[in-house]
Coordinates of N, CA and C in Angstrom, one line a residue:
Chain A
X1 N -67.8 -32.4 -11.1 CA -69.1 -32.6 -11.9 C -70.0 -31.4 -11.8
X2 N -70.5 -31.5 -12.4 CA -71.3 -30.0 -12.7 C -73.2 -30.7 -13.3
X3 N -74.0 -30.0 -12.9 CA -75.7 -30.2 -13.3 C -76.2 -29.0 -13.1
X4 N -77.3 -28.8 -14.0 CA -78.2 -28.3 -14.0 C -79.9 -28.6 -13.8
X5 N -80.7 -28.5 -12.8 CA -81.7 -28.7 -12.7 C -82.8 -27.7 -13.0
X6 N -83.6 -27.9 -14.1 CA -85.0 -26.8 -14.7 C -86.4 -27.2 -14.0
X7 N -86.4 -26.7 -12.8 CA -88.0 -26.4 -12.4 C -89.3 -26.4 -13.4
X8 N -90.3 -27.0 -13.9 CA -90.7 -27.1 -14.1 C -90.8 -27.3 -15.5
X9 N -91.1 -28.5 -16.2 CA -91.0 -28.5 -17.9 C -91.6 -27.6 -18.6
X10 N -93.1 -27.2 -18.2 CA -93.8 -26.4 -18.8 C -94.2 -25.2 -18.0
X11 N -94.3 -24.1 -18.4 CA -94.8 -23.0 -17.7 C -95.9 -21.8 -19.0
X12 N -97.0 -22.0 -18.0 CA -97.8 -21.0 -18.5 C -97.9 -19.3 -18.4
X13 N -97.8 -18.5 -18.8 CA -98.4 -17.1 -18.6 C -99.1 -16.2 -19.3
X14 N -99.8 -15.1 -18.9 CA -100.6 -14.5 -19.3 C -99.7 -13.4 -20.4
X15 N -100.3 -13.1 -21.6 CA -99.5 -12.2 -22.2 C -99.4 -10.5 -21.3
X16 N -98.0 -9.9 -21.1 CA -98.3 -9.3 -20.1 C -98.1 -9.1 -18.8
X17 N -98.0 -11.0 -18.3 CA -97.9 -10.8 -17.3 C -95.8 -11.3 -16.7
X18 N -95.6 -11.5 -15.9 CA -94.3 -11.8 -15.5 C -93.6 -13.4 -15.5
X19 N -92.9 -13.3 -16.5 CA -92.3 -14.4 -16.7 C -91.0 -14.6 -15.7
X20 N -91.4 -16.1 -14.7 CA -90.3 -16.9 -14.5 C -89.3 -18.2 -14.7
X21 N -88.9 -18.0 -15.2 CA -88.1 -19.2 -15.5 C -87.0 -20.2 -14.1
X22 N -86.9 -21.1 -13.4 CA -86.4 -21.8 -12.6 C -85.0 -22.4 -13.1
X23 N -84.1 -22.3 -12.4 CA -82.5 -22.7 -12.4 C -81.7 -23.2 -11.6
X24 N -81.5 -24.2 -11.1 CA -80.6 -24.7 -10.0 C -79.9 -25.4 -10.4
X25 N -78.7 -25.0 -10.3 CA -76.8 -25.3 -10.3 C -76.1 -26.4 -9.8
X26 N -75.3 -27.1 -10.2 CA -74.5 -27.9 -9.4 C -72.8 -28.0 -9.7
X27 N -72.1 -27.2 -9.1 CA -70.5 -27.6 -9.8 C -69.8 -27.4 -8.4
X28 N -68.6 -28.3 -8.8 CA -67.4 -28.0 -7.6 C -66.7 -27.0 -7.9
X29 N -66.8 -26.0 -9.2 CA -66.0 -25.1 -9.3 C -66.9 -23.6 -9.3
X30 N -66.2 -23.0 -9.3 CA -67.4 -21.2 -9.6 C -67.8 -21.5 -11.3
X31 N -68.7 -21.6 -11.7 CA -69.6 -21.8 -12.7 C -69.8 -20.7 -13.4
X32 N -69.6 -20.5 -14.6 CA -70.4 -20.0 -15.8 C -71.5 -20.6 -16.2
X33 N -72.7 -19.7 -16.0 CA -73.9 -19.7 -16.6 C -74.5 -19.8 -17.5
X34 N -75.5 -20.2 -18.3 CA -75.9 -19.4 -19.8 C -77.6 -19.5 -19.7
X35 N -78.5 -18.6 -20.3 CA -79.4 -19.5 -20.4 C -79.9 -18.7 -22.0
X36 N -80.3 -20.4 -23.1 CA -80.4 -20.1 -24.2 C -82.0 -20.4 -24.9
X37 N -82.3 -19.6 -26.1 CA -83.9 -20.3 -26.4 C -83.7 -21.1 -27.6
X38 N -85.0 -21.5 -27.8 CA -84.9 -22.6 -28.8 C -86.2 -22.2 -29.3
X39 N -86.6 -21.6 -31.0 CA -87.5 -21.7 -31.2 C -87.8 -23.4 -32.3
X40 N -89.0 -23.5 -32.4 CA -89.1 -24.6 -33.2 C -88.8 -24.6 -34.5
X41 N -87.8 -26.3 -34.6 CA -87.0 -26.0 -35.4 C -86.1 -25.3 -36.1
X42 N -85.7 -24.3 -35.2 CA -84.5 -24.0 -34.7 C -82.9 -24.3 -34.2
X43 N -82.0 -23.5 -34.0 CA -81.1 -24.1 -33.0 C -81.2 -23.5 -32.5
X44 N -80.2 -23.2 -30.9 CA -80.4 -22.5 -29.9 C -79.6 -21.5 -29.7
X45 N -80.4 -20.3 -29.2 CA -79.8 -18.8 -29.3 C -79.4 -18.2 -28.1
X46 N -78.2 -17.5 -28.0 CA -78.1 -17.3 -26.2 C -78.8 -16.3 -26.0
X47 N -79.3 -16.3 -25.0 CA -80.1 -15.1 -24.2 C -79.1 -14.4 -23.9
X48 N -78.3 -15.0 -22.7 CA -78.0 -13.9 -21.4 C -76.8 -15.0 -21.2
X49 N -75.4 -14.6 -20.1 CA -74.5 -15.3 -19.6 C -73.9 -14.6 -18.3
X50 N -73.6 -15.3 -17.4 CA -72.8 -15.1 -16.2 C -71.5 -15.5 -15.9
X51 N -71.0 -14.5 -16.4 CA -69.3 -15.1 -16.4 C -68.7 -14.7 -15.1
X52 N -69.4 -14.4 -14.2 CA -68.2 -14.3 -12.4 C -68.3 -12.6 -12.3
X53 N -68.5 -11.9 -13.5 CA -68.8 -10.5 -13.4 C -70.2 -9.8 -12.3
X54 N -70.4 -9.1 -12.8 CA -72.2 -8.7 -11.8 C -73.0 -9.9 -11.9
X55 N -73.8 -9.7 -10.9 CA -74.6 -11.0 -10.3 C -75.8 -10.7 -11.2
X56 N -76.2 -9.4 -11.2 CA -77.5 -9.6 -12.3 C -77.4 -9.1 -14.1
X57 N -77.6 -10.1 -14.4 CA -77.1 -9.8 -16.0 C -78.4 -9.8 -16.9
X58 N -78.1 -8.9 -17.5 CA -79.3 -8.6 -18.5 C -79.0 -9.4 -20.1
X59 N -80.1 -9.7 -20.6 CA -79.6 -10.5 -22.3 C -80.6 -9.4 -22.9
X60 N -81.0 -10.6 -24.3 CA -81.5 -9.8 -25.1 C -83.1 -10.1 -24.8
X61 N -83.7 -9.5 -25.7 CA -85.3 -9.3 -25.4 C -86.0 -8.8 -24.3
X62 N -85.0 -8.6 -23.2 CA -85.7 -8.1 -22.1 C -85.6 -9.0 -21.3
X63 N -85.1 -10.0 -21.1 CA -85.2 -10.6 -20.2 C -83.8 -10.6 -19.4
X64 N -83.5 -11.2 -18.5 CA -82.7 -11.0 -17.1 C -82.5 -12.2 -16.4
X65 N -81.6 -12.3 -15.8 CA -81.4 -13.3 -14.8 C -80.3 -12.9 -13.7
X66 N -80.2 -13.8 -12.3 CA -79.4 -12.7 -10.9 C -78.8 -14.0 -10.5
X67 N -77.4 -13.9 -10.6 CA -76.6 -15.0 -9.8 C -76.8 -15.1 -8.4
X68 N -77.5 -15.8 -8.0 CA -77.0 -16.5 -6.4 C -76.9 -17.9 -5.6
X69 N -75.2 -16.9 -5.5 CA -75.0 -18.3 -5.3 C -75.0 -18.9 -4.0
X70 N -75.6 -18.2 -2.9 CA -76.3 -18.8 -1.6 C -77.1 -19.9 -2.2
X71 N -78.1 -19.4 -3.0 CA -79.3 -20.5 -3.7 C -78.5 -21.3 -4.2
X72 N -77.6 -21.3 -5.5 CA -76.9 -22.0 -6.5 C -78.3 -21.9 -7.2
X73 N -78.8 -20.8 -7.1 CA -79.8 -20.2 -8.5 C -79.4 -19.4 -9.6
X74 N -79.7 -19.3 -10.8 CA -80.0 -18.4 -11.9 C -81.0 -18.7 -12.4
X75 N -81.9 -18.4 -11.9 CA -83.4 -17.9 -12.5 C -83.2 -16.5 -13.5
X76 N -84.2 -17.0 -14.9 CA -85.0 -16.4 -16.1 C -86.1 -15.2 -15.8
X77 N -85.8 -14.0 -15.5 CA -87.3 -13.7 -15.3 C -87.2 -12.6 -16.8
X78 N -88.4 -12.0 -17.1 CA -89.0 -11.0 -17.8 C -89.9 -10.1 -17.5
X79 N -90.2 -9.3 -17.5 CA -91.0 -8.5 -16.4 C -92.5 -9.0 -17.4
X80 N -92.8 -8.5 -18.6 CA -93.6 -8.6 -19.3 C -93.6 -9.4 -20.5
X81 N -94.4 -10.6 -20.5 CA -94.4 -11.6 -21.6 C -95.0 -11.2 -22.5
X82 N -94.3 -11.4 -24.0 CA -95.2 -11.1 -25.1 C -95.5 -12.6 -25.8
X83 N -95.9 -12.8 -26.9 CA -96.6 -14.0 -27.6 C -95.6 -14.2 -28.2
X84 N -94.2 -13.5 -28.8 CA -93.4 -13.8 -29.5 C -92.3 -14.5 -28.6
X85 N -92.6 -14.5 -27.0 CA -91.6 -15.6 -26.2 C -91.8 -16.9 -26.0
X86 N -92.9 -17.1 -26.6 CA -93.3 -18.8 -26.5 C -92.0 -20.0 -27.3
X87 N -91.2 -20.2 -26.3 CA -90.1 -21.0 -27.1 C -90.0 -21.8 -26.1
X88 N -89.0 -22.5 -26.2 CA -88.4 -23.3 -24.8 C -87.1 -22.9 -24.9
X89 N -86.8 -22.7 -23.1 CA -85.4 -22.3 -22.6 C -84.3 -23.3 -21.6
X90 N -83.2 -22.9 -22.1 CA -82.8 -24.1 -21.4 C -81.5 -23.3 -21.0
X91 N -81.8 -23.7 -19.7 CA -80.5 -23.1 -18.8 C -79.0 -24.0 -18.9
X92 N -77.8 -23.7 -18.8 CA -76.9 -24.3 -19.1 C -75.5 -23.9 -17.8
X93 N -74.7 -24.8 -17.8 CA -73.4 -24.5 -17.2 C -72.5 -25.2 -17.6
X94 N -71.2 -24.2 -17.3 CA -69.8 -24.7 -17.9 C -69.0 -24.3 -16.7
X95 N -68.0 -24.7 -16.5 CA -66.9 -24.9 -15.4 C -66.3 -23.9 -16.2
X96 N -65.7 -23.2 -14.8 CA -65.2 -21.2 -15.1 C -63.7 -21.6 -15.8
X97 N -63.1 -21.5 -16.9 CA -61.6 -21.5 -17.5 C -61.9 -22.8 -18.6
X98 N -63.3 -23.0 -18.4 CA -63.2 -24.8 -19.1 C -63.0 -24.5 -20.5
X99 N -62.8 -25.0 -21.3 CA -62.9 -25.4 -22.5 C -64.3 -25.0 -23.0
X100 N -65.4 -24.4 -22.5 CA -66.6 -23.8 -22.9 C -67.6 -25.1 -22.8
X101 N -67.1 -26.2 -22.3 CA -68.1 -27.6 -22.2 C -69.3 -27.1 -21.6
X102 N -70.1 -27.1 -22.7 CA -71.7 -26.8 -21.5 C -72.5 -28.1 -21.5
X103 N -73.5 -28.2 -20.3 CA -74.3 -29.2 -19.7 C -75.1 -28.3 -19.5
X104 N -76.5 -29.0 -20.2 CA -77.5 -28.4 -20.3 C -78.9 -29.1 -19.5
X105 N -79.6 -28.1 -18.9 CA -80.9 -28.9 -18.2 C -82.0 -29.3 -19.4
X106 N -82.8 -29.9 -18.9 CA -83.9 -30.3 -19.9 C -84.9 -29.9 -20.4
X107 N -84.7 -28.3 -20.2 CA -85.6 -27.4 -20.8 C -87.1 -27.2 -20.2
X108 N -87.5 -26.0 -20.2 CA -88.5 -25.5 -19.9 C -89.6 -24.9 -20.9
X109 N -90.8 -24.9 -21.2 CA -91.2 -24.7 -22.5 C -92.4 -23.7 -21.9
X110 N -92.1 -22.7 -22.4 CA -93.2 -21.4 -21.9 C -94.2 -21.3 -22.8
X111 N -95.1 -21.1 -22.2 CA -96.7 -21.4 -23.3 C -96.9 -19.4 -22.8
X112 N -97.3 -18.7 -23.8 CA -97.7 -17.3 -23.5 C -99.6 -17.2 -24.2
X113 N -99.9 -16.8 -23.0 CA -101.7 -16.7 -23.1 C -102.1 -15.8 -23.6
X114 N -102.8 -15.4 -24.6 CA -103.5 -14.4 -25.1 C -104.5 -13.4 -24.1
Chain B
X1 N -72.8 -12.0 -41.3 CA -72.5 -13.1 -41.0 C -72.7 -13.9 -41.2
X2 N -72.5 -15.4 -42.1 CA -73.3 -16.1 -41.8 C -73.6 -17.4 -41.1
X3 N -74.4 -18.1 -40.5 CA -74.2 -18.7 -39.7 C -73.5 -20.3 -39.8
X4 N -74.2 -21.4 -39.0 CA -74.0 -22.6 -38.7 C -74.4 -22.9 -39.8
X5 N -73.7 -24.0 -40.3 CA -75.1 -24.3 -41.3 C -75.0 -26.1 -41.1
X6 N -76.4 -26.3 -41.7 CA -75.9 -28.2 -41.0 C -77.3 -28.9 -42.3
X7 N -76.5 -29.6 -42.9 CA -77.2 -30.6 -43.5 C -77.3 -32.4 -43.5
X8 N -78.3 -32.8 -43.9 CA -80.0 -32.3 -44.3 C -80.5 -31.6 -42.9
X9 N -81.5 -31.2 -43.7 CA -82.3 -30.8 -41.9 C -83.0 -31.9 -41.0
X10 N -83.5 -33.1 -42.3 CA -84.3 -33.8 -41.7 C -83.8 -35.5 -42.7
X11 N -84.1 -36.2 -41.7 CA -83.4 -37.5 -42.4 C -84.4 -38.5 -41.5
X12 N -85.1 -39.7 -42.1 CA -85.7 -41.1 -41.9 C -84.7 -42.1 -42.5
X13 N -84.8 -42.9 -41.7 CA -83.9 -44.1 -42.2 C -84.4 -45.5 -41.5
X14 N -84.0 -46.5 -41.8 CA -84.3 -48.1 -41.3 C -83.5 -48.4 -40.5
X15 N -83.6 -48.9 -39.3 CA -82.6 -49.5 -38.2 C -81.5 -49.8 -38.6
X16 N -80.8 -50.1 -38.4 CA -79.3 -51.0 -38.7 C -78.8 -50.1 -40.3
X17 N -79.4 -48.9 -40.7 CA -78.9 -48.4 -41.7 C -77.6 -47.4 -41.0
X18 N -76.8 -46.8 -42.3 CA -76.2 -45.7 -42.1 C -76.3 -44.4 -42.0
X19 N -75.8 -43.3 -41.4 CA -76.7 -41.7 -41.7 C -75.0 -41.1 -41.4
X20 N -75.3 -39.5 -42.1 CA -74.0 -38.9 -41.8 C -74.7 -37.4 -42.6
X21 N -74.2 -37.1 -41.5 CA -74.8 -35.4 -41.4 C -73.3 -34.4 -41.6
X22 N -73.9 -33.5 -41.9 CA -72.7 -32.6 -42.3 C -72.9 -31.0 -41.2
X23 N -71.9 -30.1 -41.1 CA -71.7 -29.3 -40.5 C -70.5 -28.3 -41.0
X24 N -71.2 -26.8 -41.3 CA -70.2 -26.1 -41.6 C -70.0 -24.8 -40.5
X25 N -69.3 -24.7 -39.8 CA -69.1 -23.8 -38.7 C -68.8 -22.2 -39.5
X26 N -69.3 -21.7 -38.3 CA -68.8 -19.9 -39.1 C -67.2 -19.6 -39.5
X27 N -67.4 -18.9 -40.2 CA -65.9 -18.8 -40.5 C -65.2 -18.3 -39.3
X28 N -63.9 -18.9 -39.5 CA -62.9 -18.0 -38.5 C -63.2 -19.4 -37.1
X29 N -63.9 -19.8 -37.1 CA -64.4 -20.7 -35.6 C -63.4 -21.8 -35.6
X30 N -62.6 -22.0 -34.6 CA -62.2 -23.0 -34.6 C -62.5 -23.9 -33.4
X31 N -63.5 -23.7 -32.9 CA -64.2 -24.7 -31.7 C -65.2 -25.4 -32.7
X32 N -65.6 -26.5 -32.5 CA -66.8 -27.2 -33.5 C -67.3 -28.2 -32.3
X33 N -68.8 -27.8 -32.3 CA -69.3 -29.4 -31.2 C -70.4 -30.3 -31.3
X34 N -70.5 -31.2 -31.7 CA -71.7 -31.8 -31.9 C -72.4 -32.4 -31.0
X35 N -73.8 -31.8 -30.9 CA -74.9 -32.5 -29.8 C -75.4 -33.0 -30.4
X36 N -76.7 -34.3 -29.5 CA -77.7 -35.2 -29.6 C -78.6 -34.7 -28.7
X37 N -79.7 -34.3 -29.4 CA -81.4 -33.6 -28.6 C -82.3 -34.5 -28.6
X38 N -82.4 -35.4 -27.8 CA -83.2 -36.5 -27.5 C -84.8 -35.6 -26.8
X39 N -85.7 -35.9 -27.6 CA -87.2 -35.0 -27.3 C -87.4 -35.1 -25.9
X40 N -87.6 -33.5 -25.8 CA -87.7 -33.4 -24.1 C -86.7 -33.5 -23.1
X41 N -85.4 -33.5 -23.6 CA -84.4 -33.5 -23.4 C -84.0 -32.2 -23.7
X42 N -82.5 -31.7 -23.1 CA -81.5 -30.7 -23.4 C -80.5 -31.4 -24.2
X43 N -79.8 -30.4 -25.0 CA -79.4 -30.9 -25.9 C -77.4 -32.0 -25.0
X44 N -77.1 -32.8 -25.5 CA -76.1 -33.5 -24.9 C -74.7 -33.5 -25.7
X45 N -73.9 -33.1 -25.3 CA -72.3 -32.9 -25.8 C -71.8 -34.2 -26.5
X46 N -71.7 -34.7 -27.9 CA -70.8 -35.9 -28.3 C -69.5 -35.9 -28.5
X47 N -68.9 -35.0 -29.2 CA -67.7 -34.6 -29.7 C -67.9 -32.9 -29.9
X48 N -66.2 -33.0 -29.4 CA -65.8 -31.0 -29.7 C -64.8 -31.1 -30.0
X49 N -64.8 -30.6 -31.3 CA -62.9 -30.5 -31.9 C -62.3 -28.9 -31.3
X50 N -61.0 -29.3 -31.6 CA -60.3 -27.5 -32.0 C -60.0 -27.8 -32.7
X51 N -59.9 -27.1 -34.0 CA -59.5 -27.2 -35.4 C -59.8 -28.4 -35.6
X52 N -58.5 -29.0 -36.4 CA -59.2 -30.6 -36.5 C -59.0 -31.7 -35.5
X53 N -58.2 -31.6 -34.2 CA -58.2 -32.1 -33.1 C -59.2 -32.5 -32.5
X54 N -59.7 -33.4 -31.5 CA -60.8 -33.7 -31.1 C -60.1 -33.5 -29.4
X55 N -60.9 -32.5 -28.3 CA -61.2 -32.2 -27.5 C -61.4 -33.1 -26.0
X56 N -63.0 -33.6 -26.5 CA -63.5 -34.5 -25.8 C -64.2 -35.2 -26.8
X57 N -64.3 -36.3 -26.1 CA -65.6 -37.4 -27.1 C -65.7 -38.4 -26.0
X58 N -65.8 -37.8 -24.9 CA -66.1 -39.1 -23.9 C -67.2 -39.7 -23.9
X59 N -68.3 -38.7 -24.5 CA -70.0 -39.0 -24.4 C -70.1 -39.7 -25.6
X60 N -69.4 -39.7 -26.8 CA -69.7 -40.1 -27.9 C -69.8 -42.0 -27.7
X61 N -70.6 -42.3 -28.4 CA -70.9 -43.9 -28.6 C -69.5 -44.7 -29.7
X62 N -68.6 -44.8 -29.1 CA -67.8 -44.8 -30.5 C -67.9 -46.3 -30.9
X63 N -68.7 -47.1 -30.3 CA -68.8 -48.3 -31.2 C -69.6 -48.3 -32.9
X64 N -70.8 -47.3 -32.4 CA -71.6 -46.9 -33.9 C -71.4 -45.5 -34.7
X65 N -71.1 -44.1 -33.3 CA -70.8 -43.1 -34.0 C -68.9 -42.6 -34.5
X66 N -69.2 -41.8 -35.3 CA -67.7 -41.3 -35.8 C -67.8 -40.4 -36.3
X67 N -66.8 -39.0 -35.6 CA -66.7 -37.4 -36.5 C -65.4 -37.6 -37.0
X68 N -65.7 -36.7 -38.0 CA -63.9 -36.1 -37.8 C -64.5 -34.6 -39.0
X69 N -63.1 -34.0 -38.5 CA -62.9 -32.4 -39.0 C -61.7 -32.0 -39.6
X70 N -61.7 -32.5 -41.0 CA -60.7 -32.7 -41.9 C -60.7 -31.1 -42.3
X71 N -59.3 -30.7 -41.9 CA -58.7 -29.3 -42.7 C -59.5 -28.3 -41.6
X72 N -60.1 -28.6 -40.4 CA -60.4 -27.8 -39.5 C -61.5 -27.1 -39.8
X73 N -62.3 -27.4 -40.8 CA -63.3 -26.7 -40.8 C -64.5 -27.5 -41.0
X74 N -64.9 -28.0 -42.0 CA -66.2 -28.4 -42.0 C -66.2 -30.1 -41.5
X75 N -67.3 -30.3 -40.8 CA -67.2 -31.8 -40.1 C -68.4 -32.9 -40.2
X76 N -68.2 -33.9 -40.5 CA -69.2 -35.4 -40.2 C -69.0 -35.9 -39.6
X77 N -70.8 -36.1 -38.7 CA -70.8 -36.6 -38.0 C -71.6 -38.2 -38.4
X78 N -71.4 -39.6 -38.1 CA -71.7 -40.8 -38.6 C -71.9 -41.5 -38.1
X79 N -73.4 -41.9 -38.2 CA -73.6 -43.0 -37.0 C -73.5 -44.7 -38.6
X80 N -73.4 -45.6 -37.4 CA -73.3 -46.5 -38.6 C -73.6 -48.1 -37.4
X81 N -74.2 -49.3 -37.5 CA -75.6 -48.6 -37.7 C -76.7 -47.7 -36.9
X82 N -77.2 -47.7 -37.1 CA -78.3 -46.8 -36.4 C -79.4 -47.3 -35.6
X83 N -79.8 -46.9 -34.3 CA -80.7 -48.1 -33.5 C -81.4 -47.1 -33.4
X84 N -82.7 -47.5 -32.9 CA -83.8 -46.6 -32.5 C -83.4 -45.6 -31.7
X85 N -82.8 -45.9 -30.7 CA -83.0 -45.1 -30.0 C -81.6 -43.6 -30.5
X86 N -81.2 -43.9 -31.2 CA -80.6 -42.8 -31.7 C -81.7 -41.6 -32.8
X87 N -82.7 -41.7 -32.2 CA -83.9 -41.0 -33.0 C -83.5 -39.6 -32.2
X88 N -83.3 -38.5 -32.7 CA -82.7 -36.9 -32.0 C -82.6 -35.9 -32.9
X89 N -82.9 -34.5 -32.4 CA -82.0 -33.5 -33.6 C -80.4 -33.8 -33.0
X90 N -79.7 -33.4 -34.0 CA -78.4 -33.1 -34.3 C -78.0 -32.2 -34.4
X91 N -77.2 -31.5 -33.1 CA -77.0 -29.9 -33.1 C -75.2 -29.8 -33.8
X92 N -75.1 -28.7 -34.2 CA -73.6 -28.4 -34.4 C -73.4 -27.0 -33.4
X93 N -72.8 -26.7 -33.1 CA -72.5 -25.4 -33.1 C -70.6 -25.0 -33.1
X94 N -70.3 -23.6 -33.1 CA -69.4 -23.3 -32.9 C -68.5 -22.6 -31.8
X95 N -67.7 -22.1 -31.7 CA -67.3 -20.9 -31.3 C -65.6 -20.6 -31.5
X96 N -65.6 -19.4 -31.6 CA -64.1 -18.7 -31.1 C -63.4 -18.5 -30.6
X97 N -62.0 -19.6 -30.3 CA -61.5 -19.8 -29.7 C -60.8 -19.0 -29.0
X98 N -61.0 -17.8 -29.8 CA -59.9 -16.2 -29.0 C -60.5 -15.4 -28.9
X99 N -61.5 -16.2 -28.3 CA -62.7 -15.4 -27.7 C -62.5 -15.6 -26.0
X100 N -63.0 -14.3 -25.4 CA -63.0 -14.7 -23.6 C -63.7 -15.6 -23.4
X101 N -63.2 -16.4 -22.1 CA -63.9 -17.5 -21.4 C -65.4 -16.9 -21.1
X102 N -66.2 -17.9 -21.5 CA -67.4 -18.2 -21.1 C -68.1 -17.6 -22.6
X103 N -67.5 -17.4 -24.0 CA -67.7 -16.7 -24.6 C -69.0 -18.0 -25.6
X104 N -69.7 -17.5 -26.6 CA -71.1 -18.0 -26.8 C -71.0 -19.2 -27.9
X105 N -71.2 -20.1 -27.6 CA -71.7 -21.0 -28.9 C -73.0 -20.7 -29.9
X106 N -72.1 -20.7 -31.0 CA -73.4 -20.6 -32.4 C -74.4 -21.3 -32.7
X107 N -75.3 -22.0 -32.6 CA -76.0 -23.2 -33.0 C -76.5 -23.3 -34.3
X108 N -76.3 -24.5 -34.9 CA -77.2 -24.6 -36.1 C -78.3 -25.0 -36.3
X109 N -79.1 -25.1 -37.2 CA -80.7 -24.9 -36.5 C -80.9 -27.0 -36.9
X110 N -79.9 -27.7 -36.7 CA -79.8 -29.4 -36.4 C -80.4 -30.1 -37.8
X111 N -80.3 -31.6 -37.2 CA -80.7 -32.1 -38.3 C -81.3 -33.1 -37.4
X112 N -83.3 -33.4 -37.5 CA -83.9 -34.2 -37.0 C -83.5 -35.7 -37.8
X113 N -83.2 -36.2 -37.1 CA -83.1 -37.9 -37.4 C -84.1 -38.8 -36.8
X114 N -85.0 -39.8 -37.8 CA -85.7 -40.5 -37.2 C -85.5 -41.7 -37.8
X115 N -85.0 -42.8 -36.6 CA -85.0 -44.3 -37.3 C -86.0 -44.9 -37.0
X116 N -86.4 -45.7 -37.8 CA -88.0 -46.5 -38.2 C -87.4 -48.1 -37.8

């Protein structure tokens, strides 16, 4: 069985300042990661993925995330939030060889402050 | 490229009515999967075909819902009838099957369903 848990539903930051996103894992197997956004009314776009290669993986927009699996974390960060990141993110996992079945957390929704 | 595509976008209907959404995957895709985004929620896995084979559908409700993916490409998904609580977007997405593991699902931008 495999889960994902998202720290906190909502997260605020300053435009500017350092965006984190929260991620904690659950599988009996080595896990594939994902984590994807969602603008409104949209579908959902991948950021970034961790396929068992390097632990810190970079996506698009600048944002990043760092496999560890001491923690069974992959945390979201960005160094510098712009206004155009205000979406919601939702971290995901699939079991490593699977069929690509993802199980997704319940999303985190970043509010970006002027 | 072009993408997912998934019709209507948006659909109201009366309880105990019928609804059936459609879904056309990128070309060449022969993974197809349909989610249920219950608000505030992450989106949840119903059915995933390969081609027109069906995968899994363990999560699927199969007393009210029903897909299928005739000729391996484009697919409906059908709830029949419809309870409240099946109020959600309706995601599709795809992927490539000869693609490496862990490789990306496409999403379509869903179809909000609301029963009254």
């Amino acid at each position: 069985a495999q889960s994902v848990t998202q720290l906190g539903s909502h997260v605020s930051v300053s435009e500017g300042a350092l965006v984190l996103l929260r991620c904690n894992y659950s599988s009996s197997v080595p896990p594939y990661l994902f984590w994807y956004v969602q603008y409104p009314n949209q579908g959902l776009q991948l950021l970034l993925k961790y396929t068992s290669a390097a632990t810190l993986v970079k996506g698009i927009n600048g944002f990043e995330a760092e496999f560890k699996k001491s923690e069974t974390s992959f945390h979201l960060t960005k160094p510098s939030a712009h206004m155009s990141d205000a979406a919601e993110y939702f971290c995901a996992v699939s079991p490593s060889g699977s069929a690509r079945q993802l199980t997704f957390g319940s999303g985190t929704q970043l509010t970006v402050l002027p | 490229e072009a993408g997912v595509a998934q019709s209507p976008r948006y659909k109201i209907i009366e309880k105990r009515q019928s609804v059936a959404f459609w879904c056309n995957p990128i070309s060449g895709h022969a993974t197809l999967y349909w989610y249920q985004q219950i608000l505030g929620q992450g989106p949840k896995l119903l059915i995933q075909f390969q081609n027109n084979g069906v995968v899994d559908d363990s999560q699927l409700p199969k007393d009210r819902f029903s897909a299928e993916r005739l000729k391996g490409v484009d697919s409906t998904l059908k709830i029949q009838p419809a309870k409240l609580e099946d109020s959600a977007v309706y995601l599709c997405a795809s992927s490539s099957f000869l693609a490496a593991r862990g490789d990306e699902q496409f999403f379509g931008p869903g179809t909000r369903l609301t029963v009254l």
